[in-house]
CSV table of C-alpha atoms in Angstrom, one decimal:
chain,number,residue,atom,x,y,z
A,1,UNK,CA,29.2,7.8,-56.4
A,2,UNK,CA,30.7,5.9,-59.4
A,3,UNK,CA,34.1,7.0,-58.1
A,4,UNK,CA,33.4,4.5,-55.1
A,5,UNK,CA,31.6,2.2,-56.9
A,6,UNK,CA,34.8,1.9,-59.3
A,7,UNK,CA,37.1,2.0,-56.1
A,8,UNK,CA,35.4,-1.2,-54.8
A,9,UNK,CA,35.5,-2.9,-57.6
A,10,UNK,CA,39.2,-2.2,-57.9
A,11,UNK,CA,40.0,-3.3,-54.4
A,12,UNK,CA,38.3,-6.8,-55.3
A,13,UNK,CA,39.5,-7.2,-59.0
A,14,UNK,CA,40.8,-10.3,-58.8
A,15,UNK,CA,37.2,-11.6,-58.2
A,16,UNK,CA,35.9,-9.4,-60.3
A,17,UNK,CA,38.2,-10.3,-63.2
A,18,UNK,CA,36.8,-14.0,-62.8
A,19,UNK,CA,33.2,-12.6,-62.8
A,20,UNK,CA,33.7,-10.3,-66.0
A,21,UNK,CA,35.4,-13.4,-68.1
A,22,UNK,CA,32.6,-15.5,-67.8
A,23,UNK,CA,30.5,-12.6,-68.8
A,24,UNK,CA,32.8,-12.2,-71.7
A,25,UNK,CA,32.4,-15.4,-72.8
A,26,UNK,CA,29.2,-16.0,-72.1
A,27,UNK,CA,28.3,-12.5,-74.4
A,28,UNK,CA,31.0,-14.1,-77.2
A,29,UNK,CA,28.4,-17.2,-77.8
A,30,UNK,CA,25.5,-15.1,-77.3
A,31,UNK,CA,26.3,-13.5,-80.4
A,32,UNK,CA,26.7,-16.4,-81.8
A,33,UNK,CA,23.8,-17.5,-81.3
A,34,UNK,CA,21.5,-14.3,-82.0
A,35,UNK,CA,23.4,-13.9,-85.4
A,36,UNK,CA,22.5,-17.5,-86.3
A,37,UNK,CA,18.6,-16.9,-85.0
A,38,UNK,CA,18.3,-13.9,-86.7
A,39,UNK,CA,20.0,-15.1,-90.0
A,40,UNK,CA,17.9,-17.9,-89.8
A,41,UNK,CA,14.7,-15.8,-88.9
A,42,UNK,CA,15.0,-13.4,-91.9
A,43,UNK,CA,15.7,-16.0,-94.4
A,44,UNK,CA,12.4,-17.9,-93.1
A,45,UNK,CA,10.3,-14.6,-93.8
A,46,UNK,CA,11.6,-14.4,-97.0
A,47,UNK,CA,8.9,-16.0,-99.4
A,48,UNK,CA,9.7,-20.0,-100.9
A,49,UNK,CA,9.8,-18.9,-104.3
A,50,UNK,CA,7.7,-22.0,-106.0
A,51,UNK,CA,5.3,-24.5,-104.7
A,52,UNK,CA,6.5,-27.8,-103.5
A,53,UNK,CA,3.7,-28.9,-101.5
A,54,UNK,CA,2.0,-31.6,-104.3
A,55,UNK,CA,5.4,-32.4,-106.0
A,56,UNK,CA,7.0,-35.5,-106.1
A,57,UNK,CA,11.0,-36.3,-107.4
A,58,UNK,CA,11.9,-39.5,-109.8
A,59,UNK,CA,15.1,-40.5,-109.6
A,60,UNK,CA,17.0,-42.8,-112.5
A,61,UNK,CA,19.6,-43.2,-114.4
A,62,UNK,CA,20.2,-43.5,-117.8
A,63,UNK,CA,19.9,-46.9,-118.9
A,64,UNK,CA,19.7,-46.5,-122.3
A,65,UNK,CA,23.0,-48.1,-124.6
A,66,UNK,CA,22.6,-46.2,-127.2
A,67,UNK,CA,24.4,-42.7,-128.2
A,68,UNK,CA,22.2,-41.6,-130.8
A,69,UNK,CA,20.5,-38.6,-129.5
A,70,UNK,CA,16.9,-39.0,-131.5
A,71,UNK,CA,16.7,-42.2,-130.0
A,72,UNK,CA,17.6,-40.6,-126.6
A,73,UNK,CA,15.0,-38.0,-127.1
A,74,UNK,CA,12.2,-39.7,-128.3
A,75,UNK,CA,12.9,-42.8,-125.6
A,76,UNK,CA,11.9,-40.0,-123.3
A,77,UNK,CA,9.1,-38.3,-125.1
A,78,UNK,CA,7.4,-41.5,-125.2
A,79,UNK,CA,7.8,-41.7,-121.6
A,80,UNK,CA,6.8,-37.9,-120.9
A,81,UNK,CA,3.7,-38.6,-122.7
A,82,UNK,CA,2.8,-42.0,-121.0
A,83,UNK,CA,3.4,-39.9,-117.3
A,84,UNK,CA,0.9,-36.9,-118.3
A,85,UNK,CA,-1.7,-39.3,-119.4
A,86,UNK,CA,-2.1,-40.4,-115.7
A,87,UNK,CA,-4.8,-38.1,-114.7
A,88,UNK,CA,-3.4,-37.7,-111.2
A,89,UNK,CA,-0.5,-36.1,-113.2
A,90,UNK,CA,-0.6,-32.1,-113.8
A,91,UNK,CA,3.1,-31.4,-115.5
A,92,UNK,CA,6.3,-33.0,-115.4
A,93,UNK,CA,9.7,-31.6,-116.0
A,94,UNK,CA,13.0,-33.2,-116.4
A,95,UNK,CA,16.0,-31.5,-115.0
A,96,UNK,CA,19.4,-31.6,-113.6
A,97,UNK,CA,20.2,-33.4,-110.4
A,98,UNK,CA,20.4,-30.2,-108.2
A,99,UNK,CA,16.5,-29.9,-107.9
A,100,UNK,CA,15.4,-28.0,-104.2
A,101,UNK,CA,16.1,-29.4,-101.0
A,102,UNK,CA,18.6,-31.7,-102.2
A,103,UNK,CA,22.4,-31.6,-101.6
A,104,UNK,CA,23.7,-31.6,-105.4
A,105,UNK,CA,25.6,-28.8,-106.3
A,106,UNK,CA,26.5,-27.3,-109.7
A,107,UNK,CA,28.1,-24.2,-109.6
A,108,UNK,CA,30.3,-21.9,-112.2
A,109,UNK,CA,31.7,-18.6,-112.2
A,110,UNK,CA,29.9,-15.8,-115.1
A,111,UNK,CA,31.4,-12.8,-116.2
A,112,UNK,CA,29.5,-9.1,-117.1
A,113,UNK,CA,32.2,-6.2,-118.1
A,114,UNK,CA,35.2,-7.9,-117.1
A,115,UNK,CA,33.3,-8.3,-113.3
A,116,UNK,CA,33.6,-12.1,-113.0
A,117,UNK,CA,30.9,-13.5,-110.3
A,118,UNK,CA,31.9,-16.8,-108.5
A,119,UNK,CA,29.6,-19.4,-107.2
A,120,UNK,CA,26.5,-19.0,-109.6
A,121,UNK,CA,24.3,-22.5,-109.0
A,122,UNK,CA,23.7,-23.3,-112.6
A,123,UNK,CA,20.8,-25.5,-113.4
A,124,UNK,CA,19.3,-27.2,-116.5
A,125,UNK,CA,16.0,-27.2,-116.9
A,126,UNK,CA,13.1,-27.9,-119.3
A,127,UNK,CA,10.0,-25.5,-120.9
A,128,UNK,CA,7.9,-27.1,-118.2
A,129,UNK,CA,9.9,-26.3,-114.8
A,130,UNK,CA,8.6,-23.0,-114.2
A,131,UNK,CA,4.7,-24.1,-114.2
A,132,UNK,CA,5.6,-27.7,-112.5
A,133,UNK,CA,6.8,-25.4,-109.7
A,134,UNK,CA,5.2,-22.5,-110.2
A,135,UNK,CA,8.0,-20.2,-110.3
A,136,UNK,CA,7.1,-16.4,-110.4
A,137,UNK,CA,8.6,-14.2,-113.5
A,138,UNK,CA,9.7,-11.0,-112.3
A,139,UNK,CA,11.3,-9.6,-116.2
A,140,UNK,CA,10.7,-11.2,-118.9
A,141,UNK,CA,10.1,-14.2,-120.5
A,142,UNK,CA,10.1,-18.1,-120.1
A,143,UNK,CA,12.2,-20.5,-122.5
A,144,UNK,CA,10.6,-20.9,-126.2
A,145,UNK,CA,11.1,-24.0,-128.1
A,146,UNK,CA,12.8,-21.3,-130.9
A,147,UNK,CA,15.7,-20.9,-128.4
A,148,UNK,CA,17.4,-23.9,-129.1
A,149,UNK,CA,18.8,-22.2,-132.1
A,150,UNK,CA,19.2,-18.8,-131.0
A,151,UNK,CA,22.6,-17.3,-131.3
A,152,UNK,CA,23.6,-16.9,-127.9
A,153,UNK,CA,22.5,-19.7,-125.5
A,154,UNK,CA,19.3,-18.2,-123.3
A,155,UNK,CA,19.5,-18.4,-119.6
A,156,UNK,CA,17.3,-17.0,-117.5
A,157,UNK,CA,18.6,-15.5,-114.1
A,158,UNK,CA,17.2,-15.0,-110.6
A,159,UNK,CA,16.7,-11.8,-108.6
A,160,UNK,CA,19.6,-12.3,-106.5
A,161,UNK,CA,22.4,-12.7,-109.3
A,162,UNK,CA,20.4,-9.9,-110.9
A,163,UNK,CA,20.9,-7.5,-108.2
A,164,UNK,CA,24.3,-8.5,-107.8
A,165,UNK,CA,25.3,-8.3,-111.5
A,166,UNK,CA,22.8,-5.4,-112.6
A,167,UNK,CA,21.9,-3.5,-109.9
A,168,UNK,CA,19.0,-1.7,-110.5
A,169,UNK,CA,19.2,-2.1,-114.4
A,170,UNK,CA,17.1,-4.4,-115.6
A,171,UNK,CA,18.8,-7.6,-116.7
A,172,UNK,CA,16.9,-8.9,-119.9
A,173,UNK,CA,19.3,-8.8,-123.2
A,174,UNK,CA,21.9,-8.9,-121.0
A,175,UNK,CA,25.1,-11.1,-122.7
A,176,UNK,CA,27.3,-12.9,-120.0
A,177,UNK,CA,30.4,-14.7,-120.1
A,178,UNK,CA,30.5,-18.3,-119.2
A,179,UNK,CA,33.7,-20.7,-119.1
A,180,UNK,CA,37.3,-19.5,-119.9
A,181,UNK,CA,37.9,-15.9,-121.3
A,182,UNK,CA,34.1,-15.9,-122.3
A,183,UNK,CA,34.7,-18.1,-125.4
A,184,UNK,CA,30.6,-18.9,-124.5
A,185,UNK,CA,28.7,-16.4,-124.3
A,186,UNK,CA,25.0,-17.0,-122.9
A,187,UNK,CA,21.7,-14.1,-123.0
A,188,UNK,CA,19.5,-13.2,-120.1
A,189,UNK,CA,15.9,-13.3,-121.4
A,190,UNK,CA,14.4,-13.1,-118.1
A,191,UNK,CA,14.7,-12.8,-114.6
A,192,UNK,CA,12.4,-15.0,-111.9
A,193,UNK,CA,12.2,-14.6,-108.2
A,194,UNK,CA,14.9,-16.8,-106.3
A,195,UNK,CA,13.9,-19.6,-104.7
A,196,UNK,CA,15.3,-21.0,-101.0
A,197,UNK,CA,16.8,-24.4,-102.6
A,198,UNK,CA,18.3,-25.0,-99.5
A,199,UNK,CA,15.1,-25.0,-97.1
A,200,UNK,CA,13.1,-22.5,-95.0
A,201,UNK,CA,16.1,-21.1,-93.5
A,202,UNK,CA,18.8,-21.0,-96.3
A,203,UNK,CA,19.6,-18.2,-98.0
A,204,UNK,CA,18.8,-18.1,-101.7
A,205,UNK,CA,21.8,-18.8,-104.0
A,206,UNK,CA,22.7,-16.6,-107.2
A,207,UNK,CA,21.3,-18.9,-109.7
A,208,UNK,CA,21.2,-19.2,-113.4
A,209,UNK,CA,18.8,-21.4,-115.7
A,210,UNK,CA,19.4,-22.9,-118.9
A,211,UNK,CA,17.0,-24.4,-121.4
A,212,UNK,CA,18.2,-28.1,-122.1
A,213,UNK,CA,18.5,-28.8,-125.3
A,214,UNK,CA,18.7,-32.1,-127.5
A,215,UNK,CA,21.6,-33.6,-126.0
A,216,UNK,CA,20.8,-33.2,-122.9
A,217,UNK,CA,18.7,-36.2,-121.9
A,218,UNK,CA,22.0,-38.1,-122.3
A,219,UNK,CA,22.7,-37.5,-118.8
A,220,UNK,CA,19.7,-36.1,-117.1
A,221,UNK,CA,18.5,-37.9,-114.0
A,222,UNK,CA,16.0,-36.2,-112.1
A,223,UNK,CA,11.9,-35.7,-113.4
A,224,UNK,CA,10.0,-33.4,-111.0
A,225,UNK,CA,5.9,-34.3,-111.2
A,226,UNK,CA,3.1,-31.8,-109.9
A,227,UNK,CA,0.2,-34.3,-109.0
A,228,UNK,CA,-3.4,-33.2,-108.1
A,229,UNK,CA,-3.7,-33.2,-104.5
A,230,UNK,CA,-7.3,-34.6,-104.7
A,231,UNK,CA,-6.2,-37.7,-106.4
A,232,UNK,CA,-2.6,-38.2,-105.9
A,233,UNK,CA,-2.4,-41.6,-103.1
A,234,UNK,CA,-0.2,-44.6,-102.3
A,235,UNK,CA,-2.0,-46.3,-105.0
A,236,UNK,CA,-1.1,-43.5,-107.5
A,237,UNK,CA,2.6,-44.0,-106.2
A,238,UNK,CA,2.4,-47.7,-106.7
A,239,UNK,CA,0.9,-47.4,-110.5
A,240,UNK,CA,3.9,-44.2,-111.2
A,241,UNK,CA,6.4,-46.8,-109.8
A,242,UNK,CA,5.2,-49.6,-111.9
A,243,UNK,CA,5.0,-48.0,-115.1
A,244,UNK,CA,8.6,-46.2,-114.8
A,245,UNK,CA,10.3,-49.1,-113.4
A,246,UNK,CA,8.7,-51.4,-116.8
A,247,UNK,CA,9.6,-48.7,-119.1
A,248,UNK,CA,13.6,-48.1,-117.6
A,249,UNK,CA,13.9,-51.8,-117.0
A,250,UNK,CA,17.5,-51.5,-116.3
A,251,UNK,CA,17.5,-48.4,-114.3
A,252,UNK,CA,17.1,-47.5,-110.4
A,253,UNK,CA,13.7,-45.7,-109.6
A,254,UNK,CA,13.5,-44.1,-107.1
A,255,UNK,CA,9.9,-41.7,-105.8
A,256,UNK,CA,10.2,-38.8,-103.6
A,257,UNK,CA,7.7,-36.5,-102.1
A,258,UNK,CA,9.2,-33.1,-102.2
A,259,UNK,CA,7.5,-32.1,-98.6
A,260,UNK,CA,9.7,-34.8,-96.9
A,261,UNK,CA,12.5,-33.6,-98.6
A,262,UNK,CA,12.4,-30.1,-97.3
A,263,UNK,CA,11.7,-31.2,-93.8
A,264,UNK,CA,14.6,-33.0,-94.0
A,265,UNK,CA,16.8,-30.1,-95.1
A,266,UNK,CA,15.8,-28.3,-92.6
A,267,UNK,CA,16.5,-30.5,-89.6
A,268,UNK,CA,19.8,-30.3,-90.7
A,269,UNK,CA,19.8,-26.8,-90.9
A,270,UNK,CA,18.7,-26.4,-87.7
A,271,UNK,CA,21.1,-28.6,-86.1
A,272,UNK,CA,23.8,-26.4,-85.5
A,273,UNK,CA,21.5,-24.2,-84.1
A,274,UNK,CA,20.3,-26.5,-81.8
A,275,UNK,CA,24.1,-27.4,-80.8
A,276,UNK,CA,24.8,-23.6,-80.2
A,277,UNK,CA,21.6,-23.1,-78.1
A,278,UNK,CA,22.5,-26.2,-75.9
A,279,UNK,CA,25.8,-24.8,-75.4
A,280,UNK,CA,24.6,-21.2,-75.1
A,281,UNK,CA,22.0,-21.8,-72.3
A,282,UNK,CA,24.3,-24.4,-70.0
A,283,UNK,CA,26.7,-21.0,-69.5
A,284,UNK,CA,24.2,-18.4,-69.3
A,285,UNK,CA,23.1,-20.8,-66.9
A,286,UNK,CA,26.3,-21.5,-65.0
A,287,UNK,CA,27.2,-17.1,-65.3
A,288,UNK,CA,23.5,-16.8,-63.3
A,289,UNK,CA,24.4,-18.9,-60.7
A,290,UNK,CA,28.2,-17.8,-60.6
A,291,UNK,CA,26.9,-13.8,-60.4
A,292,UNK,CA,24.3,-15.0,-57.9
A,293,UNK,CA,26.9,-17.0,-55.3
A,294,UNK,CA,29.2,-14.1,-55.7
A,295,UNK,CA,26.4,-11.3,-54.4
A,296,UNK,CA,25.9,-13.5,-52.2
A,297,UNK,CA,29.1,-14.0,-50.8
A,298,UNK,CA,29.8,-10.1,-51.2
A,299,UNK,CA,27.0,-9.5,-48.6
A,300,UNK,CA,27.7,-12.4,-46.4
A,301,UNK,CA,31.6,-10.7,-46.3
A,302,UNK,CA,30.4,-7.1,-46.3
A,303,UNK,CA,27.4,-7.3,-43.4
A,304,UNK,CA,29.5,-5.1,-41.5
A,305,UNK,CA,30.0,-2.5,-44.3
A,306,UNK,CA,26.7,-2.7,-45.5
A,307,UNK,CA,25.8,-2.3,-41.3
A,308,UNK,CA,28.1,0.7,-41.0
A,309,UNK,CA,25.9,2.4,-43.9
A,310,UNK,CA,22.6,1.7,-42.7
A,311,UNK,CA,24.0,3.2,-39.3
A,312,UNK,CA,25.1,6.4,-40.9
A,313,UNK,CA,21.4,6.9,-42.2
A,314,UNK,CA,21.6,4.8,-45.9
A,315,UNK,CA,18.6,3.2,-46.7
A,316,UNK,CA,17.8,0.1,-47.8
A,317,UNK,CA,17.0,1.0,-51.4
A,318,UNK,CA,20.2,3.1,-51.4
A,319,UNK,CA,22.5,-0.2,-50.4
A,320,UNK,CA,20.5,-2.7,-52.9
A,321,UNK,CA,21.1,-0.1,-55.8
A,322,UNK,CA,24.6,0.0,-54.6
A,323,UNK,CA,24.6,-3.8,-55.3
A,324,UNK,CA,22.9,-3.7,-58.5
A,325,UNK,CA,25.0,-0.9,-59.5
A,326,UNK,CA,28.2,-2.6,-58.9
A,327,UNK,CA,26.7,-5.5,-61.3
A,328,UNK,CA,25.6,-3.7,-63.9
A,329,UNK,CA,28.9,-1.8,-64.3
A,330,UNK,CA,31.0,-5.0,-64.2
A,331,UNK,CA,28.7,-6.3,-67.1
A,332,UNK,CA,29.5,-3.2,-68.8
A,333,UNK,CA,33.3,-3.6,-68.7
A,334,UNK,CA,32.6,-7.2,-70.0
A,335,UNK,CA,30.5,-6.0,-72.9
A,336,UNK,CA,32.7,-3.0,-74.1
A,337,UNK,CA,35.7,-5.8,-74.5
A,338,UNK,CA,33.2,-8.4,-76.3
A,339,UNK,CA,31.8,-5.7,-78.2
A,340,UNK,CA,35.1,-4.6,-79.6
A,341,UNK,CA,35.8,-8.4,-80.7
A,342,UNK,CA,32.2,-8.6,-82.5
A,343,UNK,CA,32.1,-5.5,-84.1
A,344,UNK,CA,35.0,-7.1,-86.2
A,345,UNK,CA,32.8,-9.5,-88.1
A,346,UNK,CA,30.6,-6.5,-89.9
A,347,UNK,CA,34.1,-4.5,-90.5
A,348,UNK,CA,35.8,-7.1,-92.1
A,349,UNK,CA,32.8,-9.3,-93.7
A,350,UNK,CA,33.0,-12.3,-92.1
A,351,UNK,CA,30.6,-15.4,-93.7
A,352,UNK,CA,29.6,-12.6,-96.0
A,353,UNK,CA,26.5,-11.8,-93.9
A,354,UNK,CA,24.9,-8.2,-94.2
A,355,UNK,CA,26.6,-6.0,-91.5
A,356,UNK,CA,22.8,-5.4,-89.9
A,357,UNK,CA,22.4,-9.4,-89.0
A,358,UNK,CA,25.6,-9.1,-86.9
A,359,UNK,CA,24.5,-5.2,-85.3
A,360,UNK,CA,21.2,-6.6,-84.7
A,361,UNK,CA,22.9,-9.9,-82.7
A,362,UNK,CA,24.9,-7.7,-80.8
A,363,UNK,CA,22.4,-5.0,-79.5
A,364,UNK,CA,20.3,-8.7,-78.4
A,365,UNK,CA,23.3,-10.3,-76.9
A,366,UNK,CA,24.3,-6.6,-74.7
A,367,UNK,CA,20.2,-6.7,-73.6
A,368,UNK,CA,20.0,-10.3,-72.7
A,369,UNK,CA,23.4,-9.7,-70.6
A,370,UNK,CA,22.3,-7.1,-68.8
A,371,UNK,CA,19.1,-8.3,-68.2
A,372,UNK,CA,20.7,-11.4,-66.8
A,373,UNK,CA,22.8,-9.5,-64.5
A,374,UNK,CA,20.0,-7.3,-63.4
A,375,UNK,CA,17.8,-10.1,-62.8
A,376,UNK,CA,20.6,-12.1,-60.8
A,377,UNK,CA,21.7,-9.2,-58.3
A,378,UNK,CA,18.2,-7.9,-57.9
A,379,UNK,CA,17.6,-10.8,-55.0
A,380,UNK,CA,20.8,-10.5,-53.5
A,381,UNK,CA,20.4,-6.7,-53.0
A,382,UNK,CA,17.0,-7.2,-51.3
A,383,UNK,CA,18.7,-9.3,-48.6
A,384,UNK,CA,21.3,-6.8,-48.4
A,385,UNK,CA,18.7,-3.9,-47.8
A,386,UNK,CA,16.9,-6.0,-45.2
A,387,UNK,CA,19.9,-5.9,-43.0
A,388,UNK,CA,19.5,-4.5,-39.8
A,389,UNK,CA,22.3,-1.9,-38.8
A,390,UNK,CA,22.5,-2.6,-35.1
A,391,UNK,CA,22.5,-6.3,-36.1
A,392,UNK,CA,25.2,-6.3,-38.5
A,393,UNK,CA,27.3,-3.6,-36.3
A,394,UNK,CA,27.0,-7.0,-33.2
A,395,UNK,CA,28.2,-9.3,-35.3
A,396,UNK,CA,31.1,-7.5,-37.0
């Protein structure tokens, strides 16, 4: 039976070569799309990593003339103190300008045994980040005010760079190599959970923390404050406003609420997606109707073949399998050559995605072809099966 089936679709391959290309195509952006939806969809059931929920992001610069660092530090001590004293205030922490969901990047390379690890998102933070966000501790411990004159610089690492770095050895007392031909050398004293920066659906960056230390608050411009959510209302915002922008009198303020920031992030992660989907659906839509006008037209031109069977004892079942059949092996063709071509992005890394995000997108993309097929010759085969022989037989 496949013998003929093959034979027939030999005899009409021009056709059949326009059928299996948009089928090609249409599985190509398929995978596409799946790989995106299912990167996206294990990224989002990854856990957040901290709370953002009842924080709020100051933004200033640093007004101050003066280059003497006590006067830099206790400028903002004073200011710290006057900020906690609110009693809709539960912890501030000052930090660098790459804080979550924003777009400020700070990255560096950090060698272990000679292994040098591009791309690690280096931030600098203060004692109080990891309670203002509630960051989990996985190894470990949190920065000490005795670290600022420890002999190697403590940083604290997240579980990603951890697991790339370490493996499975644990990764407190580690020494690392920062800068050129690790003339600075920095400790791990503990290792936290990583944290999507980028939004629900972004994968968590290798990231490193270190403590900032007394000269740090020369350039500093970001203060991340966990309010009560109980008391925490415009009027709060209009008092925190007020009191920063008297104290920094010549510096821009400006108040965030974390929340909108991460819904903001991820609209623009998703737009792409959305772009592909749009895309995606108008030729899955335009390969339904294109498989479904050329059944169509098959039975219309083969009444008199499909007659001749029914005559010779065939039964209706028989001819719409036939049909469907025919289909389903085009599709097959079509996926065996797209296949080859996707199969390339696990093999040779591609985005650096794990090879089971792309395997999963192709064994979704191959069902969702074939069911469309299925689906779009299963009418035309019906009306092929309901033709009469003697009927067919006149008219030829």
């Amino acid at each position: 039976m496949f013998k003929h089936l093959f034979k027939l679709i030999w005899n009409k391959k021009k056709q059949n070569f326009l059928l299996m290309s948009e089928m090609f195509f249409s599985f190509l952006v398929l995978f596409a799309v799946f790989t995106l939806l299912v990167f996206y969809y294990q990224n989002y059931k990854k856990p957040m990593g901290f709370d953002y929920k009842d924080v709020w992001v100051v933004s200033y610069n640093n007004s101050l003339k003066t280059k003497n660092t006590d006067s830099v530090n206790a400028y903002y001590q004073t200011m710290r103190k006057n900020i906690t004293a609110m009693p809709e205030v539960n912890d501030i922490s000052f930090c660098s300008d790459n804080i979550p969901f924003s777009s400020n990047h700070w990255t560096e390379g950090v060698t272990y045994k000679k292994v040098e690890t591009d791309g690690v998102n280096w931030f600098t933070v203060d004692a109080n980040y990891k309670n203002t966000l509630n960051v989990k501790l996985l190894e470990g411990r949190w920065f000490e005010k005795s670290d600022v004159v420890s002999k190697y610089k403590p940083v604290l690492i997240n579980s990603d760079l951890k697991e790339k770095l370490f493996g499975a050895e644990p990764g407190t007392g580690k020494i690392l190599d920062r800068g050129d031909k690790g003339k600075d050398k920095v400790k791990v004293i503990g290792v936290i959970q990583s944290l999507k920066l980028g939004g629900d659906y972004a994968k968590p960056a290798i990231a490193l923390y270190n403590l900032a230390d007394t000269g740090s608050y020369h350039w500093l411009g970001k203060i991340m404050i966990k309010v009560s959510p109980t008391k925490a209302n415009a009027a709060f915002e209009a008092r925190l406003y007020k009191l920063l922008a008297n104290y920094m009198k010549d510096s821009n303020v400006e108040i965030e609420h974390m929340v909108n920031k991460r819904t903001e992030v991820n609209y623009f992660t998703l737009v792409p997606m959305i772009v592909l989907l749009t895309v995606g659906g108008f030729l899955v839509i335009n390969v339904a109707l294109g498989l479904f006008g050329v059944l169509w037209y098959n039975i219309n031109k083969r009444r008199g073949e499909i007659g001749l069977r029914r005559a010779v004892g065939a039964t209706g079942s028989s001819v719409s399998n036939q049909l469907i059949t025919e289909s389903m092996i085009l599709a097959t063709l079509s996926l065996i050559i797209g296949t080859f071509f996707a199969i390339q992005f696990p093999l040779l890394n591609v985005f650096d995605m794990p090879a089971g995000i792309y395997l999963t997108a192709i064994l979704l993309s191959i069902i969702f072809i074939y069911l469309l097929v299925f689906l779009c010759s299963l009418y035309p085969g019906k009306q092929a099966a309901a033709i009469y022989p003697a009927v067919a037989l006149h008219e030829e």
